[in-house]
PDB file of C-alpha atoms in Angstrom:
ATOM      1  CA  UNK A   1      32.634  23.369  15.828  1.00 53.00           C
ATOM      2  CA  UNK A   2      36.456  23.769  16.310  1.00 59.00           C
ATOM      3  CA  UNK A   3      38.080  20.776  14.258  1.00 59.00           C
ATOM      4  CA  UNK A   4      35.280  20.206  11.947  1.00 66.00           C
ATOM      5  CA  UNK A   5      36.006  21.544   8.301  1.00 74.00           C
ATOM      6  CA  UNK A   6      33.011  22.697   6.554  1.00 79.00           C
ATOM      7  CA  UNK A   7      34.602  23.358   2.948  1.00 87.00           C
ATOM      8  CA  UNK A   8      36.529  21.555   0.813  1.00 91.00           C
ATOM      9  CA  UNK A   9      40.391  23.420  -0.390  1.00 94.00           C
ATOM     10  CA  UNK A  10      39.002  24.173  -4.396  1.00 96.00           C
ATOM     11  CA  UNK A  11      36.289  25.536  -2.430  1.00 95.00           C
ATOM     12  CA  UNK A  12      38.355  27.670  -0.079  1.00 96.00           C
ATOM     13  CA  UNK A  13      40.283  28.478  -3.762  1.00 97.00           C
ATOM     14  CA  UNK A  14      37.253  29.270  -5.913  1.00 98.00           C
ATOM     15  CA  UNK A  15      36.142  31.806  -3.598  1.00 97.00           C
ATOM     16  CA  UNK A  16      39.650  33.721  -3.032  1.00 98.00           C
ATOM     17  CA  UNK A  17      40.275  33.753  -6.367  1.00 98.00           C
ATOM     18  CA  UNK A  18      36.693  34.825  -7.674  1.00 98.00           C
ATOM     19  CA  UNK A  19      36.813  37.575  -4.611  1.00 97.00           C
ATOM     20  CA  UNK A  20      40.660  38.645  -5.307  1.00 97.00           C
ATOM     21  CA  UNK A  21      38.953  38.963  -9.267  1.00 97.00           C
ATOM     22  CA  UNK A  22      37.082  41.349  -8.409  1.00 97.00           C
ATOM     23  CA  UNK A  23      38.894  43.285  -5.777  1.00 94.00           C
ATOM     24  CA  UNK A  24      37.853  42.173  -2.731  1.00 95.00           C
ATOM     25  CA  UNK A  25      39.959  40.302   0.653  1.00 95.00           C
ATOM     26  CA  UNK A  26      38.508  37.246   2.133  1.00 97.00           C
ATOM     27  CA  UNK A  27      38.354  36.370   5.914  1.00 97.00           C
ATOM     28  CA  UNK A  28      38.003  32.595   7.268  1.00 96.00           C
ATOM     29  CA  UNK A  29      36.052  31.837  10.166  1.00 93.00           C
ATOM     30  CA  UNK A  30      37.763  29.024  11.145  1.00 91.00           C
ATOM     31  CA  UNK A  31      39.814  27.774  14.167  1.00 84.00           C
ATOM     32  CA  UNK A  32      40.860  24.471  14.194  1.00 84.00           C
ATOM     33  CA  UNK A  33      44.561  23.938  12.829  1.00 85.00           C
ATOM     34  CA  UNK A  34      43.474  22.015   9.689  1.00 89.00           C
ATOM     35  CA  UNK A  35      40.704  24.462   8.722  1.00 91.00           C
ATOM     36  CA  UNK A  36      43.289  26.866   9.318  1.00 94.00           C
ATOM     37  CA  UNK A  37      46.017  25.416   6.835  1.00 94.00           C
ATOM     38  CA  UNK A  38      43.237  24.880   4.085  1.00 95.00           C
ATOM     39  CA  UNK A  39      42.421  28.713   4.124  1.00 96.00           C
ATOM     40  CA  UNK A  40      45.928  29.767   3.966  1.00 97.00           C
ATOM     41  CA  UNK A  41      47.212  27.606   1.279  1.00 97.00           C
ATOM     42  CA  UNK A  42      44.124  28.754  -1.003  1.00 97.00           C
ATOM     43  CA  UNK A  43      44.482  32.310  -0.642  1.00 97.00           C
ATOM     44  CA  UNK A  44      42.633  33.972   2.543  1.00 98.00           C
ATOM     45  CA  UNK A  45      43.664  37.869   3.447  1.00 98.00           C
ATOM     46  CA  UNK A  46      42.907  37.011   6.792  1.00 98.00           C
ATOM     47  CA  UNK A  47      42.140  34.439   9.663  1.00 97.00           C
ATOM     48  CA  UNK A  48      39.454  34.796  11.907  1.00 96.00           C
ATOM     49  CA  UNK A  49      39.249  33.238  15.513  1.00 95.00           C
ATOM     50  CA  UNK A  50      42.131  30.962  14.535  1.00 94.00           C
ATOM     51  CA  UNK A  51      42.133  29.233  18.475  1.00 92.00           C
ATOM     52  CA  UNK A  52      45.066  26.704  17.173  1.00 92.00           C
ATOM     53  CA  UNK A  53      47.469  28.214  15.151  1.00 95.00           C
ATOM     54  CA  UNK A  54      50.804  27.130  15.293  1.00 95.00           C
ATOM     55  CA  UNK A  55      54.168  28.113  14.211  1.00 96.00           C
ATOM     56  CA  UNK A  56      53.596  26.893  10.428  1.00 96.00           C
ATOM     57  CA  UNK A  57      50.621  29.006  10.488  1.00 96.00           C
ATOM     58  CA  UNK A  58      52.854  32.203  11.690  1.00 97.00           C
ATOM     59  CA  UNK A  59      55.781  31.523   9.463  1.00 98.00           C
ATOM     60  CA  UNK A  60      53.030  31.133   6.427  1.00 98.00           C
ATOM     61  CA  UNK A  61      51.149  34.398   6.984  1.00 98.00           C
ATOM     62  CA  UNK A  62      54.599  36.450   7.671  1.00 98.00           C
ATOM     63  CA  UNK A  63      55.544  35.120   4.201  1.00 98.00           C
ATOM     64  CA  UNK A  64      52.319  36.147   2.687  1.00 98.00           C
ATOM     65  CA  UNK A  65      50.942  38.880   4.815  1.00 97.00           C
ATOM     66  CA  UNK A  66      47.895  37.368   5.841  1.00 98.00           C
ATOM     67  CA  UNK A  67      46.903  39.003   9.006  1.00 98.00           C
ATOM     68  CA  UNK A  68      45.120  37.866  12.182  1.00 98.00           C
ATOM     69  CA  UNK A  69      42.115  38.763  13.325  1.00 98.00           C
ATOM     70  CA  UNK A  70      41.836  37.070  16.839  1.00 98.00           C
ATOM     71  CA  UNK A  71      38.209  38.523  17.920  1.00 97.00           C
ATOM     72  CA  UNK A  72      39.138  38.170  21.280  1.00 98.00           C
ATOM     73  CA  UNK A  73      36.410  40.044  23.166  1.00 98.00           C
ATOM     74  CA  UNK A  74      33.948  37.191  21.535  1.00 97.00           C
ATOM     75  CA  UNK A  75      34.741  34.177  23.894  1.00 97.00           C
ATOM     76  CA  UNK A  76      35.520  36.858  26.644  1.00 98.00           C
ATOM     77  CA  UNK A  77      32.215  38.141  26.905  1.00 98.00           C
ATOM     78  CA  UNK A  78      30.569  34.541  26.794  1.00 98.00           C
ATOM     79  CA  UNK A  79      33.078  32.928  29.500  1.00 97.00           C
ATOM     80  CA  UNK A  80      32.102  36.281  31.911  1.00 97.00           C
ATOM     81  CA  UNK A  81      28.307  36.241  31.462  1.00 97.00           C
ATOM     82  CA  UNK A  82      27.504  32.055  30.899  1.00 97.00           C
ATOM     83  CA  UNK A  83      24.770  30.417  31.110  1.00 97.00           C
ATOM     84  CA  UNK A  84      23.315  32.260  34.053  1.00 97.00           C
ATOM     85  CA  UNK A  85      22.240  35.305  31.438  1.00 97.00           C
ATOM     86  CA  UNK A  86      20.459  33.217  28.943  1.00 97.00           C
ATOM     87  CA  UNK A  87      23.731  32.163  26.604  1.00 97.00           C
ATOM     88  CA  UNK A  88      23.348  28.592  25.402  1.00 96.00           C
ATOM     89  CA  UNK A  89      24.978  25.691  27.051  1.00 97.00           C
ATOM     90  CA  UNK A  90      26.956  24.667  23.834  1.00 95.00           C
ATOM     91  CA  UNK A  91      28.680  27.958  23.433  1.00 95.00           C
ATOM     92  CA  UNK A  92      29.188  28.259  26.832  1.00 97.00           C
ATOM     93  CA  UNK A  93      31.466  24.743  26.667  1.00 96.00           C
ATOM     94  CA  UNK A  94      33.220  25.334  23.687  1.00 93.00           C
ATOM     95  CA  UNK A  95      34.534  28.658  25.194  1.00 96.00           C
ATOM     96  CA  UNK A  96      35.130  27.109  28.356  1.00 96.00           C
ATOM     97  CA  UNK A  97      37.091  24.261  25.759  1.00 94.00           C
ATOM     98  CA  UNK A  98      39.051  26.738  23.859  1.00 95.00           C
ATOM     99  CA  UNK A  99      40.070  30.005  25.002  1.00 96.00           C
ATOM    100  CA  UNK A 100      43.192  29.585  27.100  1.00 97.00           C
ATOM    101  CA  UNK A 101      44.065  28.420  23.359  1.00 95.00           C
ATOM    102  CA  UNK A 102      43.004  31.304  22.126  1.00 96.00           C
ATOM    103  CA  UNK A 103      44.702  33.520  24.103  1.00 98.00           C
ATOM    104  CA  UNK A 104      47.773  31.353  23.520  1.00 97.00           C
ATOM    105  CA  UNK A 105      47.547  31.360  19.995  1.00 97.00           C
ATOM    106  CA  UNK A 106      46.920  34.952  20.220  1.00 98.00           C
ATOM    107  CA  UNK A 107      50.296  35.746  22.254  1.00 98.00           C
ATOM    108  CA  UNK A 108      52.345  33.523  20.264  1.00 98.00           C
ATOM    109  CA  UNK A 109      50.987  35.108  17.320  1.00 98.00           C
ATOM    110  CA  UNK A 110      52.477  38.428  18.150  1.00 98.00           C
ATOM    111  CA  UNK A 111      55.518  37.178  19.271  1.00 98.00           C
ATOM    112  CA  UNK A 112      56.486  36.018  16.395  1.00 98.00           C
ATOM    113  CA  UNK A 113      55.487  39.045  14.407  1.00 98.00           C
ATOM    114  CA  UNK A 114      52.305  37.961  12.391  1.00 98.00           C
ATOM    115  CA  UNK A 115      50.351  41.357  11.517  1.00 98.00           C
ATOM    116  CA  UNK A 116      47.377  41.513  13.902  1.00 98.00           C
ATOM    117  CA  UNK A 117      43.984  44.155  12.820  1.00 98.00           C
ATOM    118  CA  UNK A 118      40.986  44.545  15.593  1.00 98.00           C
ATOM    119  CA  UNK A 119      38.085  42.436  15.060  1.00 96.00           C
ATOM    120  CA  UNK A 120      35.355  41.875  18.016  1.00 96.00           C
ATOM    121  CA  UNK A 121      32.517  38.737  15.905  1.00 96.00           C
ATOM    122  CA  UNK A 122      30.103  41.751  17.380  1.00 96.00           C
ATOM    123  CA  UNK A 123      27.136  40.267  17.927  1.00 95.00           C
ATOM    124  CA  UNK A 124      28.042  37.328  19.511  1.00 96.00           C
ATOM    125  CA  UNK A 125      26.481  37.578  23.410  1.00 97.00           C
ATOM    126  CA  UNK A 126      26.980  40.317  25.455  1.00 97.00           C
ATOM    127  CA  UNK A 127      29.561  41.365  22.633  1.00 97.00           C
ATOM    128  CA  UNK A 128      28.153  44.799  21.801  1.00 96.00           C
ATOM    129  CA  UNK A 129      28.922  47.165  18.784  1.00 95.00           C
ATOM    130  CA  UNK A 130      30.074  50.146  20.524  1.00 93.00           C
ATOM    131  CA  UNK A 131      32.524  48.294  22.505  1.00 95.00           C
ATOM    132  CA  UNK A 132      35.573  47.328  20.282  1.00 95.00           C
ATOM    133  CA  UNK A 133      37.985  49.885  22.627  1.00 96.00           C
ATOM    134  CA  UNK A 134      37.831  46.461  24.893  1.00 98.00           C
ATOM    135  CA  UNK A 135      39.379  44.627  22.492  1.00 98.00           C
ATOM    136  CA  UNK A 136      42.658  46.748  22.881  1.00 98.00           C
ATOM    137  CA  UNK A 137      42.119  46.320  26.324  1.00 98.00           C
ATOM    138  CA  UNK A 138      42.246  42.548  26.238  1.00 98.00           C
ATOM    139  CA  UNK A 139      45.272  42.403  23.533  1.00 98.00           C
ATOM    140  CA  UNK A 140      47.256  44.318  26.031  1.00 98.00           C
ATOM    141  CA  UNK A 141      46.637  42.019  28.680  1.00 98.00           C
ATOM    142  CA  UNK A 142      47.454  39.567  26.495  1.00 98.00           C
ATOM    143  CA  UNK A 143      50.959  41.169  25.818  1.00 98.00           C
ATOM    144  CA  UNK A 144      50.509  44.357  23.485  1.00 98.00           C
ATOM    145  CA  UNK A 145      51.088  47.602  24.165  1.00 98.00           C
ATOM    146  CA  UNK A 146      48.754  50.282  24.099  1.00 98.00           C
ATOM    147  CA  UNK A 147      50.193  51.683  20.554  1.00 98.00           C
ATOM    148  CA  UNK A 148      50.579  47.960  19.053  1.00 98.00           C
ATOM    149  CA  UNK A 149      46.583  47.870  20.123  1.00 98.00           C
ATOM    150  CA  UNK A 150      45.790  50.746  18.771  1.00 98.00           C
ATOM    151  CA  UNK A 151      47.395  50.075  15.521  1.00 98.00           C
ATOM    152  CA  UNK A 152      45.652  46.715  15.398  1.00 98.00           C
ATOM    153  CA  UNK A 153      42.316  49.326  14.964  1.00 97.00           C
ATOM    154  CA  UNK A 154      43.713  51.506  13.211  1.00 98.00           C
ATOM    155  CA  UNK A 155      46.264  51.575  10.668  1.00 98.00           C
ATOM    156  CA  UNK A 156      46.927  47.761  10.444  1.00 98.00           C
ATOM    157  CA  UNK A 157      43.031  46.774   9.833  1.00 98.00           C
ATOM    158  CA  UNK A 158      43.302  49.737   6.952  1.00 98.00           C
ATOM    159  CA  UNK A 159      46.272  47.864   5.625  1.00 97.00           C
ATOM    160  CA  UNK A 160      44.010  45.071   5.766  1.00 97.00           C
ATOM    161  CA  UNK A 161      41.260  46.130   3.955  1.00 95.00           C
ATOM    162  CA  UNK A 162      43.382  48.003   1.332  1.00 95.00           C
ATOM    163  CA  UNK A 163      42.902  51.253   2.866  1.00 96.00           C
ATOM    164  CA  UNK A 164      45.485  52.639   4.210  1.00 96.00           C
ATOM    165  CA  UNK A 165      46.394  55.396   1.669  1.00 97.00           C
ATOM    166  CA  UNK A 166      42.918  56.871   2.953  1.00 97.00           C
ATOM    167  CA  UNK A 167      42.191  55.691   6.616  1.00 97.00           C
ATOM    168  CA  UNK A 168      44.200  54.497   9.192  1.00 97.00           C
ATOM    169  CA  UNK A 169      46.482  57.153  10.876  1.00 97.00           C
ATOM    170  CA  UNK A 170      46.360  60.720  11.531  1.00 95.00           C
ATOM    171  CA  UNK A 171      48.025  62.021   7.943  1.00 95.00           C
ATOM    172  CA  UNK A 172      48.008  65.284   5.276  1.00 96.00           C
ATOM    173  CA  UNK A 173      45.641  64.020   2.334  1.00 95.00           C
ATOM    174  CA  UNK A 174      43.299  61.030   4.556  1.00 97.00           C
ATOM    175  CA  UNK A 175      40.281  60.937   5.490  1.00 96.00           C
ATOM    176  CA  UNK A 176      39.806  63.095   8.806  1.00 96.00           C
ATOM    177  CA  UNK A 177      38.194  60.073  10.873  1.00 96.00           C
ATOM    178  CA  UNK A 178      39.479  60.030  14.620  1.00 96.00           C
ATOM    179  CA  UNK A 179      38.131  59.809  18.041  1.00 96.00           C
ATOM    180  CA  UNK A 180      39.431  62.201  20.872  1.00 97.00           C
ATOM    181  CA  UNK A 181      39.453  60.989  24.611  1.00 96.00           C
ATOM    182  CA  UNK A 182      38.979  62.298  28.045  1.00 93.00           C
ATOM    183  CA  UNK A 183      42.812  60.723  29.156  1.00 97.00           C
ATOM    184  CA  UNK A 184      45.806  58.862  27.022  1.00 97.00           C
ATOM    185  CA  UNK A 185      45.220  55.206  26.154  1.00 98.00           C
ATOM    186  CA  UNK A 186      48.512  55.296  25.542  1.00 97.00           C
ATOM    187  CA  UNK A 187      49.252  55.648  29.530  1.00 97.00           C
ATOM    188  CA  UNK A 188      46.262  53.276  30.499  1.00 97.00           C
ATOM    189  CA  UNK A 189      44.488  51.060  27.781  1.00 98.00           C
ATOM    190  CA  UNK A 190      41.050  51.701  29.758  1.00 98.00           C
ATOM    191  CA  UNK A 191      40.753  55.381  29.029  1.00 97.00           C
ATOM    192  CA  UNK A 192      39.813  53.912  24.905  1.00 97.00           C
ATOM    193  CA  UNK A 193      35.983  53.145  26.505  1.00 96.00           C
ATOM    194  CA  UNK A 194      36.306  56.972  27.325  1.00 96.00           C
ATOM    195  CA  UNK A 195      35.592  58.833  24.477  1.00 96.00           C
ATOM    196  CA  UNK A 196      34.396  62.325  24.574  1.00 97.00           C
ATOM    197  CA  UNK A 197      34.157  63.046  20.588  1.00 97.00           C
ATOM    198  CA  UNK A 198      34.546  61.488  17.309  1.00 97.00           C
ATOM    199  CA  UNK A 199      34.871  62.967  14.033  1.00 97.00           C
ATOM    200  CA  UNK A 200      34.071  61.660  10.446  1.00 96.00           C
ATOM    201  CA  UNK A 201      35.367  63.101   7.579  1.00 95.00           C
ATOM    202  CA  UNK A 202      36.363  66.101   9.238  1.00 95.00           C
ATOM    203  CA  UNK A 203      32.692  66.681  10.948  1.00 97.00           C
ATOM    204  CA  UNK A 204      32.076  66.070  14.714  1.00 98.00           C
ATOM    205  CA  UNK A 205      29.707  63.467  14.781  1.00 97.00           C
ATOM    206  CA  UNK A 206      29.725  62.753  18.536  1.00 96.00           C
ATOM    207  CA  UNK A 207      30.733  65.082  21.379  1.00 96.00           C
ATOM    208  CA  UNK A 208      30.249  64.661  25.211  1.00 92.00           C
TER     209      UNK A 208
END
């Protein structure tokens, strides 16, 4: 429930620093402003959903490079389908409640130059695992541009997850994971649902 805050700050603390012990980044799941606060102040790597953020949040994570991971496609998916295919009542308000936020929050986020890496909450309704191309799609709606989107995928989420000297961009010495497609996302966002073959670790594991 946006505004509700379901752990305490040690909490919040115990588990970055027990996680950041032993190597790992933590994401919060949490949206409301003061859920929001409590995760940065103790240490998150990242935000998740984060409907409310406001400038304090921005300034914060520029100043300690916690990133943003606005799962956009979630509420998008529940707000197109509603109640009419089966989705319960509950999640259908709180979308309805909070996702002109979002979106907000979301635009205002990369205005002010917070670092932004593609999530989708897959799983969520309707919000399918094959489909997190239409996440660029609705971050450039929402004011990217096709590269900025594609970076949020790409090298940006590597960055988050302390990957980047391995994954994350087309380079001499990574991995050789990359998708090919039919036209240039770069020209029209859309074409990223397109995809005619992928390759992983330098073997074609899908072709069209």
């Amino acid at each position: 429930t946006p505004g509700e805050l379901k752990m305490k700050p040690e909490m919040v603390r115990a588990v970055c620093d027990e996680a950041h012990r032993l190597g790992y980044p933590v994401a919060a799941h949490t949206e409301s402003p003061e859920g929001v606060k409590v995760a940065l102040e103790n240490g998150v790597d990242s935000i998740e959903h984060g409907f409310f953020m406001d400038d304090w949040c921005f300034d914060f994570m520029k100043e300690h490079n916690v990133f943003f991971v606005p799962t956009l496609a979630a509420p998008y998916w529940i707000k197109k389908y509603g109640t009419d295919a089966g989705i319960p009542d509950y999640m259908v308000k709180k979308v309805e409640k909070t996702i002109d936020a979002h979106q907000d929050t979301f635009r205002r986020a990369h205005k002010a130059g917070v670092k932004i890496a593609l999530g989708t909450d897959a799983g969520t309704p309707f919000n399918k695992y094959d489909m997190s191309g239409f996440e660029c799609i609705l971050m450039v709606e929402n004011g990217m541009t096709p590269m900025e989107a594609i970076q949020c995928g790409t090298i940006n989420a590597a960055e988050l997850m302390d990957v980047k000297d391995t994954h994350g961009s087309i380079t001499p010495g990574k991995k050789a994971n990359f998708a090919v497609f039919e036209k240039s996302p770069l020209e029209d966002i859309h074409a990223i649902l397109d995809c005619s073959m992928t390759v992983l670790g330098g073997d074609v594991v899908f072709e069209k």
